[in-house]
């Protein structure tokens, strides 16, 4: 089933024309109503009239998270405050949070893209969806909530945390769909076993997991733990929230809702636009947003785009799972390492659980990496000799896959702090010094 066949299966040519029209109108609008953008465009020597087709997009300057911070809180809004019906904010780890605003139409559009996303995962009005993303300033909870209501599914707005209650309602209400971060899904799967809940009483069939990077290995573990099909959903508050892109049942990348969010991949160093298939930084222009459209917003997320029509019939471009964010990339003794690469190596092994932590430090002017990973109960109770063997195998796999040497610390199940939202997988002590 497809929620909006007209846009999701549109001929390329027609879509490009629509994108061109939308960008043109939007650029004029921000030029007229946002002093920051007027100045930015003037500094770049661009008049709104210079933008006539989608090919002109690359002439426009980028917008960065710093621009949002500099215009905190409402400086990039294009409409009077009276037209804003919702505010969300993302809690930056450094400095001020970034604030985003929505008009009534923005909320409608957002609900539609989330409805399209849920439909991709087979969700219908007959489903019961447990929304265990956080409700609040974070966009996950309310974003999924409105989309699920638009589909007509029954929503359980439980929010994140309160794990026992999650399991109880899952069983008592017969939730068929779970929406939360992949790390929380792994935790819930584990808690299901710990609480000795009879799996026959659990009706879950699908999971809508996103808001943080996760690997195929993590997907397999979650699917097995919960007995479901796990789908990847992507988004960021600056663009709309969840529902910028989503996997269909073919699971060959996430379809981007390009009629609203125009994607580009750039070389993060030079800003040059890269062709489909190349790895680079994802940039979005949310052209139809009323309250806060942005011109070429740099997400910092690294991925590739693919343009071929999908077997599901959708013509929308697909993005691969994100490798990570360029600001999450660790440089360890000169080698670039993404936490997701470590996750792949760890979770490929059946003895390890999907809970791990990377600790980076500097000793005697040398970077050192310690990887803590939990081991499945039955292996942990095994002989020390065997645990040593496992430790060596992980160390060797990390060295051969990533080209770095790491200290591996096997820890007992339940030792690493569980996350109810986005997991913190890295502690970089070098930054604290
Ligand atoms: O995380 C919105 C969201 C909520 C997406 C629920 C999916 C589900 P922010 O808090 O603004 O918004 O964080 C956005 O999270 O730039 C990515 O780095 C990361 N991210 C989001 N989805 C994925 C995903 C929400 N599926 C930032 N895979 C983005 C990898 C993701 N990273």
mmCIF file with all atom_site columns, N, CA, C and O in Angstrom, residues 276-308:
data_model
loop_
_atom_site.group_PDB
_atom_site.id
_atom_site.type_symbol
_atom_site.label_atom_id
_atom_site.label_alt_id
_atom_site.label_comp_id
_atom_site.label_asym_id
_atom_site.label_entity_id
_atom_site.label_seq_id
_atom_site.pdbx_PDB_ins_code
_atom_site.Cartn_x
_atom_site.Cartn_y
_atom_site.Cartn_z
_atom_site.occupancy
_atom_site.B_iso_or_equiv
_atom_site.pdbx_formal_charge
_atom_site.auth_seq_id
_atom_site.auth_comp_id
_atom_site.auth_asym_id
_atom_site.auth_atom_id
_atom_site.pdbx_PDB_model_num
ATOM 1   N N  . UNK A 1 276 ? 24.943 10.752 -7.345 1.00 0.00 ? 276 UNK A N  1
ATOM 2   C CA . UNK A 1 276 ? 24.350 9.620  -6.630 1.00 0.00 ? 276 UNK A CA 1
ATOM 3   C C  . UNK A 1 276 ? 25.398 8.524  -6.501 1.00 0.00 ? 276 UNK A C  1
ATOM 4   O O  . UNK A 1 276 ? 26.209 8.322  -7.394 1.00 0.00 ? 276 UNK A O  1
ATOM 5   N N  . UNK A 1 277 ? 25.360 7.833  -5.380 1.00 0.00 ? 277 UNK A N  1
ATOM 6   C CA . UNK A 1 277 ? 26.271 6.702  -5.177 1.00 0.00 ? 277 UNK A CA 1
ATOM 7   C C  . UNK A 1 277 ? 27.506 7.068  -4.395 1.00 0.00 ? 277 UNK A C  1
ATOM 8   O O  . UNK A 1 277 ? 28.196 6.198  -3.880 1.00 0.00 ? 277 UNK A O  1
ATOM 9   N N  . UNK A 1 278 ? 27.809 8.365  -4.299 1.00 0.00 ? 278 UNK A N  1
ATOM 10  C CA . UNK A 1 278 ? 29.024 8.740  -3.563 1.00 0.00 ? 278 UNK A CA 1
ATOM 11  C C  . UNK A 1 278 ? 28.715 9.116  -2.125 1.00 0.00 ? 278 UNK A C  1
ATOM 12  O O  . UNK A 1 278 ? 27.678 9.706  -1.833 1.00 0.00 ? 278 UNK A O  1
ATOM 13  N N  . UNK A 1 279 ? 29.657 8.773  -1.262 1.00 0.00 ? 279 UNK A N  1
ATOM 14  C CA . UNK A 1 279 ? 29.479 9.060  0.163  1.00 0.00 ? 279 UNK A CA 1
ATOM 15  C C  . UNK A 1 279 ? 29.793 10.518 0.451  1.00 0.00 ? 279 UNK A C  1
ATOM 16  O O  . UNK A 1 279 ? 30.816 11.039 0.000  1.00 0.00 ? 279 UNK A O  1
ATOM 17  N N  . UNK A 1 280 ? 28.912 11.161 1.170  1.00 0.00 ? 280 UNK A N  1
ATOM 18  C CA . UNK A 1 280 ? 29.157 12.555 1.525  1.00 0.00 ? 280 UNK A CA 1
ATOM 19  C C  . UNK A 1 280 ? 28.152 13.034 2.553  1.00 0.00 ? 280 UNK A C  1
ATOM 20  O O  . UNK A 1 280 ? 27.395 12.241 3.132  1.00 0.00 ? 280 UNK A O  1
ATOM 21  N N  . UNK A 1 281 ? 28.138 14.334 2.771  1.00 0.00 ? 281 UNK A N  1
ATOM 22  C CA . UNK A 1 281 ? 27.226 14.908 3.773  1.00 0.00 ? 281 UNK A CA 1
ATOM 23  C C  . UNK A 1 281 ? 25.867 15.211 3.143  1.00 0.00 ? 281 UNK A C  1
ATOM 24  O O  . UNK A 1 281 ? 25.778 15.775 2.049  1.00 0.00 ? 281 UNK A O  1
ATOM 25  N N  . UNK A 1 282 ? 24.849 14.829 3.867  1.00 0.00 ? 282 UNK A N  1
ATOM 26  C CA . UNK A 1 282 ? 23.480 15.029 3.393  1.00 0.00 ? 282 UNK A CA 1
ATOM 27  C C  . UNK A 1 282 ? 23.051 16.470 3.674  1.00 0.00 ? 282 UNK A C  1
ATOM 28  O O  . UNK A 1 282 ? 23.264 16.989 4.764  1.00 0.00 ? 282 UNK A O  1
ATOM 29  N N  . UNK A 1 283 ? 22.446 17.077 2.645  1.00 0.00 ? 283 UNK A N  1
ATOM 30  C CA . UNK A 1 283 ? 21.982 18.465 2.760  1.00 0.00 ? 283 UNK A CA 1
ATOM 31  C C  . UNK A 1 283 ? 20.504 18.472 2.371  1.00 0.00 ? 283 UNK A C  1
ATOM 32  O O  . UNK A 1 283 ? 20.121 17.808 1.411  1.00 0.00 ? 283 UNK A O  1
ATOM 33  N N  . UNK A 1 284 ? 19.676 19.172 3.124  1.00 0.00 ? 284 UNK A N  1
ATOM 34  C CA . UNK A 1 284 ? 18.254 19.231 2.775  1.00 0.00 ? 284 UNK A CA 1
ATOM 35  C C  . UNK A 1 284 ? 17.758 20.658 2.622  1.00 0.00 ? 284 UNK A C  1
ATOM 36  O O  . UNK A 1 284 ? 18.131 21.541 3.407  1.00 0.00 ? 284 UNK A O  1
ATOM 37  N N  . UNK A 1 285 ? 16.880 20.830 1.651  1.00 0.00 ? 285 UNK A N  1
ATOM 38  C CA . UNK A 1 285 ? 16.140 22.083 1.520  1.00 0.00 ? 285 UNK A CA 1
ATOM 39  C C  . UNK A 1 285 ? 14.655 21.766 1.720  1.00 0.00 ? 285 UNK A C  1
ATOM 40  O O  . UNK A 1 285 ? 14.026 21.169 0.848  1.00 0.00 ? 285 UNK A O  1
ATOM 41  N N  . UNK A 1 286 ? 14.119 22.069 2.908  1.00 0.00 ? 286 UNK A N  1
ATOM 42  C CA . UNK A 1 286 ? 12.699 21.792 3.149  1.00 0.00 ? 286 UNK A CA 1
ATOM 43  C C  . UNK A 1 286 ? 11.860 22.915 2.535  1.00 0.00 ? 286 UNK A C  1
ATOM 44  O O  . UNK A 1 286 ? 11.513 23.885 3.202  1.00 0.00 ? 286 UNK A O  1
ATOM 45  N N  . UNK A 1 287 ? 11.530 22.736 1.263  1.00 0.00 ? 287 UNK A N  1
ATOM 46  C CA . UNK A 1 287 ? 11.010 23.865 0.495  1.00 0.00 ? 287 UNK A CA 1
ATOM 47  C C  . UNK A 1 287 ? 9.574  24.239 0.822  1.00 0.00 ? 287 UNK A C  1
ATOM 48  O O  . UNK A 1 287 ? 9.151  25.366 0.559  1.00 0.00 ? 287 UNK A O  1
ATOM 49  N N  . UNK A 1 288 ? 8.802  23.294 1.389  1.00 0.00 ? 288 UNK A N  1
ATOM 50  C CA . UNK A 1 288 ? 7.384  23.606 1.597  1.00 0.00 ? 288 UNK A CA 1
ATOM 51  C C  . UNK A 1 288 ? 7.082  24.047 3.033  1.00 0.00 ? 288 UNK A C  1
ATOM 52  O O  . UNK A 1 288 ? 5.935  24.327 3.360  1.00 0.00 ? 288 UNK A O  1
ATOM 53  N N  . UNK A 1 289 ? 8.093  24.063 3.868  1.00 0.00 ? 289 UNK A N  1
ATOM 54  C CA . UNK A 1 289 ? 7.863  24.467 5.263  1.00 0.00 ? 289 UNK A CA 1
ATOM 55  C C  . UNK A 1 289 ? 7.415  25.924 5.287  1.00 0.00 ? 289 UNK A C  1
ATOM 56  O O  . UNK A 1 289 ? 8.027  26.775 4.653  1.00 0.00 ? 289 UNK A O  1
ATOM 57  N N  . UNK A 1 290 ? 6.379  26.218 6.063  1.00 0.00 ? 290 UNK A N  1
ATOM 58  C CA . UNK A 1 290 ? 5.915  27.608 6.148  1.00 0.00 ? 290 UNK A CA 1
ATOM 59  C C  . UNK A 1 290 ? 6.662  28.399 7.221  1.00 0.00 ? 290 UNK A C  1
ATOM 60  O O  . UNK A 1 290 ? 7.156  29.484 6.972  1.00 0.00 ? 290 UNK A O  1
ATOM 61  N N  . UNK A 1 291 ? 6.724  27.827 8.431  1.00 0.00 ? 291 UNK A N  1
ATOM 62  C CA . UNK A 1 291 ? 7.258  28.604 9.552  1.00 0.00 ? 291 UNK A CA 1
ATOM 63  C C  . UNK A 1 291 ? 8.756  28.802 9.464  1.00 0.00 ? 291 UNK A C  1
ATOM 64  O O  . UNK A 1 291 ? 9.267  29.877 9.749  1.00 0.00 ? 291 UNK A O  1
ATOM 65  N N  . UNK A 1 292 ? 9.471  27.743 9.055  1.00 0.00 ? 292 UNK A N  1
ATOM 66  C CA . UNK A 1 292 ? 10.914 27.866 9.063  1.00 0.00 ? 292 UNK A CA 1
ATOM 67  C C  . UNK A 1 292 ? 11.564 27.067 7.928  1.00 0.00 ? 292 UNK A C  1
ATOM 68  O O  . UNK A 1 292 ? 12.223 26.052 8.171  1.00 0.00 ? 292 UNK A O  1
ATOM 69  N N  . UNK A 1 293 ? 11.360 27.530 6.695  1.00 0.00 ? 293 UNK A N  1
ATOM 70  C CA . UNK A 1 293 ? 12.045 26.838 5.605  1.00 0.00 ? 293 UNK A CA 1
ATOM 71  C C  . UNK A 1 293 ? 13.534 27.148 5.706  1.00 0.00 ? 293 UNK A C  1
ATOM 72  O O  . UNK A 1 293 ? 13.897 28.209 6.221  1.00 0.00 ? 293 UNK A O  1
ATOM 73  N N  . UNK A 1 294 ? 14.372 26.235 5.275  1.00 0.00 ? 294 UNK A N  1
ATOM 74  C CA . UNK A 1 294 ? 15.810 26.496 5.328  1.00 0.00 ? 294 UNK A CA 1
ATOM 75  C C  . UNK A 1 294 ? 16.397 26.267 3.948  1.00 0.00 ? 294 UNK A C  1
ATOM 76  O O  . UNK A 1 294 ? 15.907 25.424 3.184  1.00 0.00 ? 294 UNK A O  1
ATOM 77  N N  . UNK A 1 295 ? 17.419 27.013 3.635  1.00 0.00 ? 295 UNK A N  1
ATOM 78  C CA . UNK A 1 295 ? 18.082 26.830 2.347  1.00 0.00 ? 295 UNK A CA 1
ATOM 79  C C  . UNK A 1 295 ? 19.301 25.937 2.553  1.00 0.00 ? 295 UNK A C  1
ATOM 80  O O  . UNK A 1 295 ? 20.192 26.265 3.326  1.00 0.00 ? 295 UNK A O  1
ATOM 81  N N  . UNK A 1 296 ? 19.311 24.799 1.911  1.00 0.00 ? 296 UNK A N  1
ATOM 82  C CA . UNK A 1 296 ? 20.464 23.880 1.889  1.00 0.00 ? 296 UNK A CA 1
ATOM 83  C C  . UNK A 1 296 ? 21.050 23.670 3.283  1.00 0.00 ? 296 UNK A C  1
ATOM 84  O O  . UNK A 1 296 ? 22.196 24.008 3.560  1.00 0.00 ? 296 UNK A O  1
ATOM 85  N N  . UNK A 1 297 ? 20.264 23.049 4.143  1.00 0.00 ? 297 UNK A N  1
ATOM 86  C CA . UNK A 1 297 ? 20.705 22.827 5.523  1.00 0.00 ? 297 UNK A CA 1
ATOM 87  C C  . UNK A 1 297 ? 21.682 21.643 5.605  1.00 0.00 ? 297 UNK A C  1
ATOM 88  O O  . UNK A 1 297 ? 21.372 20.534 5.148  1.00 0.00 ? 297 UNK A O  1
ATOM 89  N N  . UNK A 1 298 ? 22.829 21.886 6.167  1.00 0.00 ? 298 UNK A N  1
ATOM 90  C CA . UNK A 1 298 ? 23.858 20.837 6.295  1.00 0.00 ? 298 UNK A CA 1
ATOM 91  C C  . UNK A 1 298 ? 23.571 19.989 7.523  1.00 0.00 ? 298 UNK A C  1
ATOM 92  O O  . UNK A 1 298 ? 23.654 20.468 8.642  1.00 0.00 ? 298 UNK A O  1
ATOM 93  N N  . UNK A 1 299 ? 23.250 18.708 7.278  1.00 0.00 ? 299 UNK A N  1
ATOM 94  C CA . UNK A 1 299 ? 22.822 17.848 8.388  1.00 0.00 ? 299 UNK A CA 1
ATOM 95  C C  . UNK A 1 299 ? 23.992 17.295 9.197  1.00 0.00 ? 299 UNK A C  1
ATOM 96  O O  . UNK A 1 299 ? 23.799 16.842 10.316 1.00 0.00 ? 299 UNK A O  1
ATOM 97  N N  . UNK A 1 300 ? 25.179 17.231 8.577  1.00 0.00 ? 300 UNK A N  1
ATOM 98  C CA . UNK A 1 300 ? 26.370 16.564 9.154  1.00 0.00 ? 300 UNK A CA 1
ATOM 99  C C  . UNK A 1 300 ? 26.266 15.048 9.073  1.00 0.00 ? 300 UNK A C  1
ATOM 100 O O  . UNK A 1 300 ? 27.190 14.328 9.439  1.00 0.00 ? 300 UNK A O  1
ATOM 101 N N  . UNK A 1 301 ? 25.114 14.518 8.606  1.00 0.00 ? 301 UNK A N  1
ATOM 102 C CA . UNK A 1 301 ? 24.970 13.065 8.485  1.00 0.00 ? 301 UNK A CA 1
ATOM 103 C C  . UNK A 1 301 ? 25.629 12.595 7.196  1.00 0.00 ? 301 UNK A C  1
ATOM 104 O O  . UNK A 1 301 ? 25.492 13.233 6.150  1.00 0.00 ? 301 UNK A O  1
ATOM 105 N N  . UNK A 1 302 ? 26.329 11.471 7.291  1.00 0.00 ? 302 UNK A N  1
ATOM 106 C CA . UNK A 1 302 ? 27.068 10.971 6.136  1.00 0.00 ? 302 UNK A CA 1
ATOM 107 C C  . UNK A 1 302 ? 26.369 9.748  5.559  1.00 0.00 ? 302 UNK A C  1
ATOM 108 O O  . UNK A 1 302 ? 26.078 8.791  6.281  1.00 0.00 ? 302 UNK A O  1
ATOM 109 N N  . UNK A 1 303 ? 26.102 9.804  4.262  1.00 0.00 ? 303 UNK A N  1
ATOM 110 C CA . UNK A 1 303 ? 25.412 8.690  3.608  1.00 0.00 ? 303 UNK A CA 1
ATOM 111 C C  . UNK A 1 303 ? 25.569 8.805  2.090  1.00 0.00 ? 303 UNK A C  1
ATOM 112 O O  . UNK A 1 303 ? 26.314 9.650  1.592  1.00 0.00 ? 303 UNK A O  1
ATOM 113 N N  . UNK A 1 304 ? 24.874 7.911  1.365  1.00 0.00 ? 304 UNK A N  1
ATOM 114 C CA . UNK A 1 304 ? 24.855 7.954  -0.105 1.00 0.00 ? 304 UNK A CA 1
ATOM 115 C C  . UNK A 1 304 ? 23.403 7.994  -0.569 1.00 0.00 ? 304 UNK A C  1
ATOM 116 O O  . UNK A 1 304 ? 22.522 7.491  0.128  1.00 0.00 ? 304 UNK A O  1
ATOM 117 N N  . UNK A 1 305 ? 23.175 8.536  -1.770 1.00 0.00 ? 305 UNK A N  1
ATOM 118 C CA . UNK A 1 305 ? 21.830 8.538  -2.359 1.00 0.00 ? 305 UNK A CA 1
ATOM 119 C C  . UNK A 1 305 ? 21.795 7.582  -3.547 1.00 0.00 ? 305 UNK A C  1
ATOM 120 O O  . UNK A 1 305 ? 22.805 7.416  -4.238 1.00 0.00 ? 305 UNK A O  1
ATOM 121 N N  . UNK A 1 306 ? 20.623 6.981  -3.782 1.00 0.00 ? 306 UNK A N  1
ATOM 122 C CA . UNK A 1 306 ? 20.450 6.107  -4.949 1.00 0.00 ? 306 UNK A CA 1
ATOM 123 C C  . UNK A 1 306 ? 19.169 6.486  -5.672 1.00 0.00 ? 306 UNK A C  1
ATOM 124 O O  . UNK A 1 306 ? 18.127 6.639  -5.035 1.00 0.00 ? 306 UNK A O  1
ATOM 125 N N  . UNK A 1 307 ? 19.263 6.575  -6.990 1.00 0.00 ? 307 UNK A N  1
ATOM 126 C CA . UNK A 1 307 ? 18.138 7.128  -7.744 1.00 0.00 ? 307 UNK A CA 1
ATOM 127 C C  . UNK A 1 307 ? 17.241 6.143  -8.468 1.00 0.00 ? 307 UNK A C  1
ATOM 128 O O  . UNK A 1 307 ? 16.178 6.522  -8.950 1.00 0.00 ? 307 UNK A O  1
ATOM 129 N N  . UNK A 1 308 ? 17.632 4.866  -8.548 1.00 0.00 ? 308 UNK A N  1
ATOM 130 C CA . UNK A 1 308 ? 16.818 3.937  -9.342 1.00 0.00 ? 308 UNK A CA 1
ATOM 131 C C  . UNK A 1 308 ? 15.458 3.719  -8.673 1.00 0.00 ? 308 UNK A C  1
ATOM 132 O O  . UNK A 1 308 ? 15.353 3.731  -7.454 1.00 0.00 ? 308 UNK A O  1
#
